[in-house]
């Protein structure tokens, strides 16, 4: 198994800590680099006592960012502030956009060949921000930049299994579009195992998937947004990226990437992962009329979120 260094930026946070734990359990990782503006020595000492393959080092503060990133094969970014009740993902924009901009400038400098898994919200905008920063630095490779939308897939699978009465572990559901509200479009017409669900149930499942983040924000009542399920989803996607890097064939996951599959420059859909990141963006497949409407409905919002990110990065 090749040596692989994974860096987590924002590793001491609500997502970062369980993500660090899950990556410590991943046998594909040989070096785990935990970066944050505070508290990473403690997190690294704690996680580092677990008797699995990887060596864990904590890095704290901007002075240590270069060391945290040097030699990384994969950088996962959950740094930022979480969503509070009443806040939309877009309300986070200004704070998180600035954080992402700085971290991506450092990636461009210290590990320009790494795959980047963006978790910091609003992902619909932070991924285009990263792309712009990388372009300016002259190292942008669109095959290596990913918005992590795996939590939407995880939620769609869980909610679908409950209604379709099928074992959740066997369920597959592609989720396309973006990573906020109506831009999230689960394709239940392509779900396996297929079940005969009424249009009302499919509409409700779609809505619940789109509002999954808000469901958690409200249940946490002021204490933040999804952390544990997001960490799980982030670890799942990172594992898929590492498998791709290692040459495992047929690794396919949904992700928000630069693509020409629609007229929008970034779009989430199924991608095949390989030794250089995105190997192929798979086509959307047949959509139901309901899904076709959802696809048209999401485009204006996704387009404006992308433009907002591009504008921020260039101002
Ligand atoms: N560099 C590195 N880490 C940073 C920076 C920075 N410039 N700024 C903030 N952080 C760290 C914080 O110190 C904190 O440890 O990011 C972490 C964020 O953790 P939480 O506040 O607990 O937030 P969390 O719930 O993990 O969500 C983080 O992920 O899903 C998104 O919307 C969510 O954008 C938010 C992000």
CSV table of C-alpha atoms and ligand atoms in Angstrom, one decimal:
chain,number,residue,atom,x,y,z
A,1,UNK,CA,0.0,0.0,0.0
A,2,UNK,CA,1.6,3.3,-1.0
A,3,UNK,CA,2.5,6.0,1.4
A,4,UNK,CA,-0.2,8.7,1.5
A,5,UNK,CA,-0.2,11.9,3.4
A,6,UNK,CA,-3.6,13.4,4.2
A,7,UNK,CA,-4.0,16.9,5.6
A,8,UNK,CA,-7.1,18.2,7.4
A,9,UNK,CA,-7.5,21.9,7.6
A,10,UNK,CA,-9.8,22.8,10.4
A,11,UNK,CA,-9.0,19.6,12.2
A,12,UNK,CA,-10.0,20.8,15.7
A,13,UNK,CA,-13.6,21.6,14.8
A,14,UNK,CA,-16.9,19.8,15.1
A,15,UNK,CA,-16.3,18.1,11.7
A,16,UNK,CA,-12.5,18.1,11.9
A,17,UNK,CA,-12.2,16.0,15.0
A,18,UNK,CA,-14.4,13.1,14.1
A,19,UNK,CA,-13.0,13.3,10.6
A,20,UNK,CA,-9.4,13.0,12.0
A,21,UNK,CA,-10.6,10.0,14.0
A,22,UNK,CA,-12.1,8.3,10.9
A,23,UNK,CA,-9.0,9.1,8.7
A,24,UNK,CA,-6.8,7.6,11.5
A,25,UNK,CA,-8.8,4.4,11.1
A,26,UNK,CA,-8.1,4.3,7.3
A,27,UNK,CA,-5.3,1.9,6.4
A,28,UNK,CA,-4.6,3.8,3.2
A,29,UNK,CA,-3.3,6.8,5.1
A,30,UNK,CA,0.4,6.7,6.2
A,31,UNK,CA,0.7,10.3,7.5
A,32,UNK,CA,-2.1,12.4,9.0
A,33,UNK,CA,-1.5,16.1,9.3
A,34,UNK,CA,-3.9,18.0,11.5
A,35,UNK,CA,-4.0,21.8,11.0
A,36,UNK,CA,-6.1,24.4,12.8
A,37,UNK,CA,-5.7,27.9,14.2
A,38,UNK,CA,-6.0,26.3,17.7
A,39,UNK,CA,-6.1,23.0,19.7
A,40,UNK,CA,-4.4,20.7,17.1
A,41,UNK,CA,-1.6,19.6,19.5
A,42,UNK,CA,-4.3,18.1,21.8
A,43,UNK,CA,-6.3,16.5,19.0
A,44,UNK,CA,-3.1,15.0,17.4
A,45,UNK,CA,-1.9,13.6,20.7
A,46,UNK,CA,-5.3,12.1,21.4
A,47,UNK,CA,-5.9,10.6,18.0
A,48,UNK,CA,-2.2,9.7,17.6
A,49,UNK,CA,-2.4,7.1,20.4
A,50,UNK,CA,-4.7,4.9,18.3
A,51,UNK,CA,-2.7,1.9,17.1
A,52,UNK,CA,-3.3,2.2,13.4
A,53,UNK,CA,-0.8,2.7,10.5
A,54,UNK,CA,-0.6,6.5,10.2
A,55,UNK,CA,1.6,8.9,12.0
A,56,UNK,CA,-0.3,11.9,13.3
A,57,UNK,CA,1.2,15.4,13.6
A,58,UNK,CA,-0.7,18.5,14.8
A,59,UNK,CA,0.1,21.9,13.3
A,60,UNK,CA,-1.2,25.1,14.8
A,61,UNK,CA,-1.4,28.6,13.3
A,62,UNK,CA,-0.4,30.1,9.9
A,63,UNK,CA,3.3,29.7,10.6
A,64,UNK,CA,2.9,25.9,10.5
A,65,UNK,CA,0.6,25.7,7.5
A,66,UNK,CA,3.5,25.1,5.1
A,67,UNK,CA,4.7,22.1,7.1
A,68,UNK,CA,1.2,20.8,7.5
A,69,UNK,CA,0.7,20.8,3.7
A,70,UNK,CA,4.1,19.8,2.4
A,71,UNK,CA,3.9,16.5,0.6
A,72,UNK,CA,0.2,16.1,1.0
A,73,UNK,CA,-1.6,13.8,-1.5
A,74,UNK,CA,-5.0,14.8,-0.3
A,75,UNK,CA,-6.2,17.9,1.6
A,76,UNK,CA,-9.6,17.9,3.2
A,77,UNK,CA,-11.0,21.4,4.2
A,78,UNK,CA,-13.7,21.6,6.9
A,79,UNK,CA,-12.3,24.9,8.2
A,80,UNK,CA,-14.8,27.7,8.8
A,81,UNK,CA,-17.8,28.7,10.9
A,82,UNK,CA,-20.8,26.4,11.1
A,83,UNK,CA,-24.4,27.4,10.3
A,84,UNK,CA,-26.7,28.6,13.2
A,85,UNK,CA,-30.5,28.5,13.2
A,86,UNK,CA,-31.9,31.1,10.8
A,87,UNK,CA,-28.6,31.3,8.9
A,88,UNK,CA,-28.5,29.9,5.4
A,89,UNK,CA,-25.3,28.4,4.0
A,90,UNK,CA,-24.9,31.7,2.1
A,91,UNK,CA,-24.9,33.7,5.3
A,92,UNK,CA,-21.6,32.0,6.0
A,93,UNK,CA,-20.3,33.2,2.8
A,94,UNK,CA,-18.1,36.1,3.7
A,95,UNK,CA,-16.4,34.5,6.7
A,96,UNK,CA,-15.8,31.1,5.1
A,97,UNK,CA,-14.9,32.5,1.7
A,98,UNK,CA,-12.0,34.4,3.2
A,99,UNK,CA,-10.8,31.4,5.1
A,100,UNK,CA,-11.0,29.2,2.0
A,101,UNK,CA,-9.2,31.8,-0.1
A,102,UNK,CA,-6.2,31.9,2.4
A,103,UNK,CA,-6.0,28.1,2.7
A,104,UNK,CA,-6.1,27.6,-1.0
A,105,UNK,CA,-3.3,30.1,-1.6
A,106,UNK,CA,-1.2,28.0,0.7
A,107,UNK,CA,-2.2,24.7,-1.0
A,108,UNK,CA,-1.1,26.3,-4.3
A,109,UNK,CA,2.2,27.1,-2.8
A,110,UNK,CA,3.0,24.1,-0.7
A,111,UNK,CA,1.2,21.1,-2.2
A,112,UNK,CA,0.1,22.1,-5.7
A,113,UNK,CA,-0.4,18.5,-6.9
A,114,UNK,CA,-2.7,17.4,-4.0
A,115,UNK,CA,-6.3,16.5,-4.4
A,116,UNK,CA,-8.5,18.9,-2.6
A,117,UNK,CA,-11.8,17.9,-0.9
A,118,UNK,CA,-13.8,21.1,0.0
A,119,UNK,CA,-16.2,20.8,2.9
A,120,UNK,CA,-16.4,24.4,4.0
A,121,UNK,CA,-19.8,25.9,3.1
A,122,UNK,CA,-21.3,27.3,0.9
A,123,UNK,CA,-19.6,24.5,-1.2
A,124,UNK,CA,-21.5,25.8,-4.3
A,125,UNK,CA,-19.3,28.9,-4.0
A,126,UNK,CA,-16.2,27.8,-2.1
A,127,UNK,CA,-15.2,25.3,-4.9
A,128,UNK,CA,-15.3,28.1,-7.6
A,129,UNK,CA,-13.3,30.3,-5.2
A,130,UNK,CA,-10.7,27.5,-4.9
A,131,UNK,CA,-10.6,27.1,-8.7
A,132,UNK,CA,-10.0,30.9,-9.2
A,133,UNK,CA,-7.2,31.0,-6.5
A,134,UNK,CA,-5.6,28.0,-8.1
A,135,UNK,CA,-5.9,29.5,-11.6
A,136,UNK,CA,-4.2,32.7,-10.4
A,137,UNK,CA,-1.4,30.6,-9.0
A,138,UNK,CA,-1.0,28.9,-12.3
A,139,UNK,CA,-1.4,25.3,-10.9
A,140,UNK,CA,-5.1,24.7,-11.4
A,141,UNK,CA,-6.0,21.2,-12.4
A,142,UNK,CA,-9.8,20.8,-12.6
A,143,UNK,CA,-9.4,17.0,-12.1
A,144,UNK,CA,-8.1,17.5,-8.6
A,145,UNK,CA,-10.7,19.8,-7.0
A,146,UNK,CA,-13.8,18.4,-5.4
A,147,UNK,CA,-16.8,19.7,-3.5
A,148,UNK,CA,-17.8,17.1,-1.0
A,149,UNK,CA,-21.5,16.3,-1.5
A,150,UNK,CA,-21.4,12.8,-0.1
A,151,UNK,CA,-23.6,13.8,2.9
A,152,UNK,CA,-26.4,14.5,0.5
A,153,UNK,CA,-26.0,11.0,-0.9
A,154,UNK,CA,-25.7,9.5,2.6
A,155,UNK,CA,-29.0,11.2,3.6
A,156,UNK,CA,-30.8,10.3,0.4
A,157,UNK,CA,-29.8,6.6,1.0
A,158,UNK,CA,-31.0,6.7,4.6
A,159,UNK,CA,-34.3,8.4,3.9
A,160,UNK,CA,-35.0,6.3,0.8
A,161,UNK,CA,-34.4,3.0,2.7
A,162,UNK,CA,-36.8,4.1,5.3
A,163,UNK,CA,-39.6,4.7,2.8
A,164,UNK,CA,-38.8,1.9,0.3
A,165,UNK,CA,-38.4,-0.6,3.1
A,166,UNK,CA,-35.2,-2.0,1.7
A,167,UNK,CA,-31.9,-2.7,3.6
A,168,UNK,CA,-30.1,0.6,3.9
A,169,UNK,CA,-26.7,-0.9,3.2
A,170,UNK,CA,-27.8,-2.0,-0.2
A,171,UNK,CA,-29.2,1.3,-1.3
A,172,UNK,CA,-27.6,3.5,-4.0
A,173,UNK,CA,-29.0,6.9,-5.0
A,174,UNK,CA,-27.1,9.4,-7.2
A,175,UNK,CA,-27.5,13.1,-6.1
A,176,UNK,CA,-26.7,15.8,-8.6
A,177,UNK,CA,-26.6,19.6,-8.8
A,178,UNK,CA,-25.1,21.4,-5.8
A,179,UNK,CA,-24.9,21.3,-2.0
A,180,UNK,CA,-27.5,23.7,-0.7
A,181,UNK,CA,-31.3,23.6,-0.6
A,182,UNK,CA,-33.0,23.1,-3.9
A,183,UNK,CA,-29.7,22.8,-5.7
A,184,UNK,CA,-29.5,19.3,-4.2
A,185,UNK,CA,-31.3,17.0,-6.5
A,186,UNK,CA,-31.5,13.3,-5.5
A,187,UNK,CA,-32.3,11.0,-8.5
A,188,UNK,CA,-34.7,8.5,-6.8
A,189,UNK,CA,-35.8,7.3,-10.3
A,190,UNK,CA,-32.3,5.7,-10.5
A,191,UNK,CA,-32.2,4.4,-6.9
A,192,UNK,CA,-31.4,0.8,-6.4
A,193,UNK,CA,-33.1,-1.4,-5.2
A,194,UNK,CA,-36.0,0.2,-7.1
A,195,UNK,CA,-39.2,0.6,-5.1
A,196,UNK,CA,-42.6,1.7,-6.2
A,197,UNK,CA,-43.1,4.9,-4.4
A,198,UNK,CA,-45.9,7.4,-5.0
A,199,UNK,CA,-45.1,10.9,-6.4
A,200,UNK,CA,-46.0,12.4,-3.0
A,201,UNK,CA,-43.5,10.2,-1.2
A,202,UNK,CA,-40.8,11.0,-3.8
A,203,UNK,CA,-41.5,14.7,-3.5
A,204,UNK,CA,-41.3,14.4,0.3
A,205,UNK,CA,-38.0,12.4,0.1
A,206,UNK,CA,-36.5,15.0,-2.2
A,207,UNK,CA,-37.5,17.8,0.1
A,208,UNK,CA,-36.1,16.0,3.2
A,209,UNK,CA,-32.8,15.4,1.4
A,210,UNK,CA,-32.6,19.1,0.4
A,211,UNK,CA,-33.5,20.2,3.9
A,212,UNK,CA,-31.3,17.6,5.7
A,213,UNK,CA,-28.8,20.2,6.8
A,214,UNK,CA,-31.5,22.5,8.2
A,215,UNK,CA,-33.1,19.5,10.0
A,216,UNK,CA,-29.8,19.1,11.9
A,217,UNK,CA,-29.3,22.8,12.5
A,218,UNK,CA,-32.7,23.1,14.1
A,219,UNK,CA,-32.3,19.9,16.2
A,220,UNK,CA,-29.0,21.2,17.5
A,221,UNK,CA,-30.8,24.4,18.5
A,222,UNK,CA,-28.0,26.9,18.2
A,223,UNK,CA,-25.1,24.6,18.8
A,224,UNK,CA,-24.0,24.2,15.2
A,225,UNK,CA,-24.7,22.1,12.0
A,226,UNK,CA,-24.1,18.5,11.0
A,227,UNK,CA,-20.7,17.4,12.2
A,228,UNK,CA,-20.7,13.6,12.8
A,229,UNK,CA,-22.6,12.6,9.7
A,230,UNK,CA,-20.5,15.2,7.7
A,231,UNK,CA,-17.3,13.7,9.1
A,232,UNK,CA,-18.5,10.2,8.1
A,233,UNK,CA,-19.4,11.5,4.6
A,234,UNK,CA,-16.0,13.3,4.3
A,235,UNK,CA,-14.1,10.2,5.3
A,236,UNK,CA,-16.1,8.1,2.8
A,237,UNK,CA,-15.3,10.5,0.0
A,238,UNK,CA,-11.6,10.8,1.0
A,239,UNK,CA,-11.3,7.0,1.0
A,240,UNK,CA,-12.7,6.9,-2.5
A,241,UNK,CA,-10.2,9.5,-3.6
A,242,UNK,CA,-7.3,7.6,-2.0
A,243,UNK,CA,-8.5,4.3,-3.7
A,244,UNK,CA,-8.6,6.2,-7.0
A,245,UNK,CA,-5.0,7.5,-6.5
A,246,UNK,CA,-3.9,4.0,-5.7
A,247,UNK,CA,-5.3,2.7,-9.0
A,248,UNK,CA,-8.3,0.7,-7.6
A,249,UNK,CA,-10.6,0.4,-10.7
A,250,UNK,CA,-14.2,1.6,-10.9
A,251,UNK,CA,-14.4,3.9,-7.9
A,252,UNK,CA,-17.4,6.1,-8.6
A,253,UNK,CA,-18.9,8.7,-6.3
A,254,UNK,CA,-21.0,11.8,-6.7
A,255,UNK,CA,-19.1,15.0,-6.3
A,256,UNK,CA,-19.3,18.7,-7.2
A,257,UNK,CA,-16.6,19.2,-9.8
A,258,UNK,CA,-15.8,21.4,-12.8
A,259,UNK,CA,-17.7,19.8,-15.7
A,260,UNK,CA,-19.4,20.2,-19.0
A,261,UNK,CA,-22.3,17.9,-18.2
A,262,UNK,CA,-24.6,20.9,-18.1
A,263,UNK,CA,-24.1,24.5,-19.1
A,264,UNK,CA,-23.0,25.3,-15.6
A,265,UNK,CA,-19.2,25.3,-15.0
A,266,UNK,CA,-19.5,23.3,-11.7
A,267,UNK,CA,-22.0,20.6,-11.2
A,268,UNK,CA,-22.3,17.6,-8.9
A,269,UNK,CA,-22.8,14.2,-10.6
A,270,UNK,CA,-21.2,10.8,-10.6
A,271,UNK,CA,-17.5,10.9,-11.2
A,272,UNK,CA,-15.0,8.1,-11.8
A,273,UNK,CA,-11.9,8.6,-9.6
A,274,UNK,CA,-8.5,7.6,-10.7
A,275,UNK,CA,-4.8,8.2,-10.3
A,276,UNK,CA,-5.0,11.8,-11.2
A,277,UNK,CA,-8.4,12.6,-9.6
A,278,UNK,CA,-11.4,12.9,-11.8
A,279,UNK,CA,-11.0,10.3,-14.6
A,280,UNK,CA,-14.5,10.7,-16.0
A,281,UNK,CA,-17.7,12.7,-15.3
A,282,UNK,CA,-20.5,10.2,-16.0
A,283,UNK,CA,-23.6,11.3,-17.7
A,284,UNK,CA,-26.7,12.0,-15.7
A,285,UNK,CA,-28.7,9.1,-17.1
A,286,UNK,CA,-32.5,9.2,-17.6
A,287,UNK,CA,-34.4,11.6,-15.4
A,288,UNK,CA,-38.0,11.5,-14.5
A,289,UNK,CA,-40.2,14.5,-15.4
A,290,UNK,CA,-40.1,15.6,-11.7
A,291,UNK,CA,-36.3,15.4,-11.8
A,292,UNK,CA,-36.1,17.3,-15.1
A,293,UNK,CA,-38.1,20.1,-13.5
A,294,UNK,CA,-35.9,20.0,-10.4
A,295,UNK,CA,-32.8,20.3,-12.7
A,296,UNK,CA,-34.1,23.3,-14.5
A,297,UNK,CA,-35.2,24.9,-11.2
A,298,UNK,CA,-31.8,24.6,-9.5
A,299,UNK,CA,-29.8,26.1,-12.3
A,300,UNK,CA,-30.4,29.8,-11.6
A,301,UNK,CA,-29.4,29.5,-7.9
A,302,UNK,CA,-26.4,27.3,-8.6
A,303,UNK,CA,-25.3,29.7,-11.3
A,304,UNK,CA,-25.4,32.7,-9.1
A,305,UNK,CA,-23.6,30.9,-6.2
A,306,UNK,CA,-20.8,30.0,-8.7
A,307,UNK,CA,-20.6,33.6,-9.9
A,308,UNK,CA,-20.6,34.9,-6.3
A,309,UNK,CA,-17.6,32.7,-5.6
A,310,UNK,CA,-15.7,33.7,-8.8
A,311,UNK,CA,-16.4,37.4,-8.0
A,312,UNK,CA,-15.2,37.0,-4.4
A,313,UNK,CA,-11.9,35.4,-5.5
A,314,UNK,CA,-11.2,38.1,-8.0
A,315,UNK,CA,-12.0,41.1,-5.9
B,1,LIG,N1,-7.6,27.8,9.2
B,1,LIG,C1,-7.8,26.6,9.8
B,1,LIG,N2,-8.8,26.3,10.6
B,1,LIG,C2,-9.7,27.3,10.8
B,1,LIG,C3,-9.6,28.6,10.2
B,1,LIG,C4,-8.4,28.8,9.4
B,1,LIG,N3,-8.2,30.0,8.8
B,1,LIG,N4,-10.6,29.4,10.7
B,1,LIG,C5,-11.3,28.6,11.4
B,1,LIG,N5,-10.8,27.3,11.5
B,1,LIG,C6,-11.2,26.2,12.3
B,1,LIG,C7,-11.8,26.6,13.7
B,1,LIG,O1,-10.7,26.9,14.6
B,1,LIG,C8,-12.5,25.3,14.0
B,1,LIG,O2,-11.7,24.4,14.7
B,1,LIG,O3,-12.3,25.5,11.7
B,1,LIG,C9,-12.9,24.7,12.7
B,1,LIG,C10,-14.4,24.8,12.4
B,1,LIG,O4,-15.1,24.0,13.4
B,1,LIG,P1,-16.5,24.4,13.9
B,1,LIG,O5,-16.5,25.8,14.3
B,1,LIG,O6,-16.8,23.3,15.0
B,1,LIG,O7,-17.4,24.2,12.6
B,1,LIG,P2,-17.9,22.8,11.9
B,1,LIG,O8,-19.2,22.4,12.4
B,1,LIG,O9,-16.8,21.8,12.0
B,1,LIG,O10,-18.2,23.3,10.4
B,1,LIG,C11,-17.1,23.8,9.6
B,1,LIG,O11,-18.0,22.9,7.6
B,1,LIG,O12,-20.0,22.0,6.9
B,1,LIG,C12,-19.2,23.1,7.0
B,1,LIG,O13,-20.9,24.8,7.1
B,1,LIG,C13,-19.8,24.2,7.8
B,1,LIG,O14,-18.4,25.7,6.8
B,1,LIG,C14,-18.7,25.0,8.0
B,1,LIG,C15,-17.5,24.1,8.2
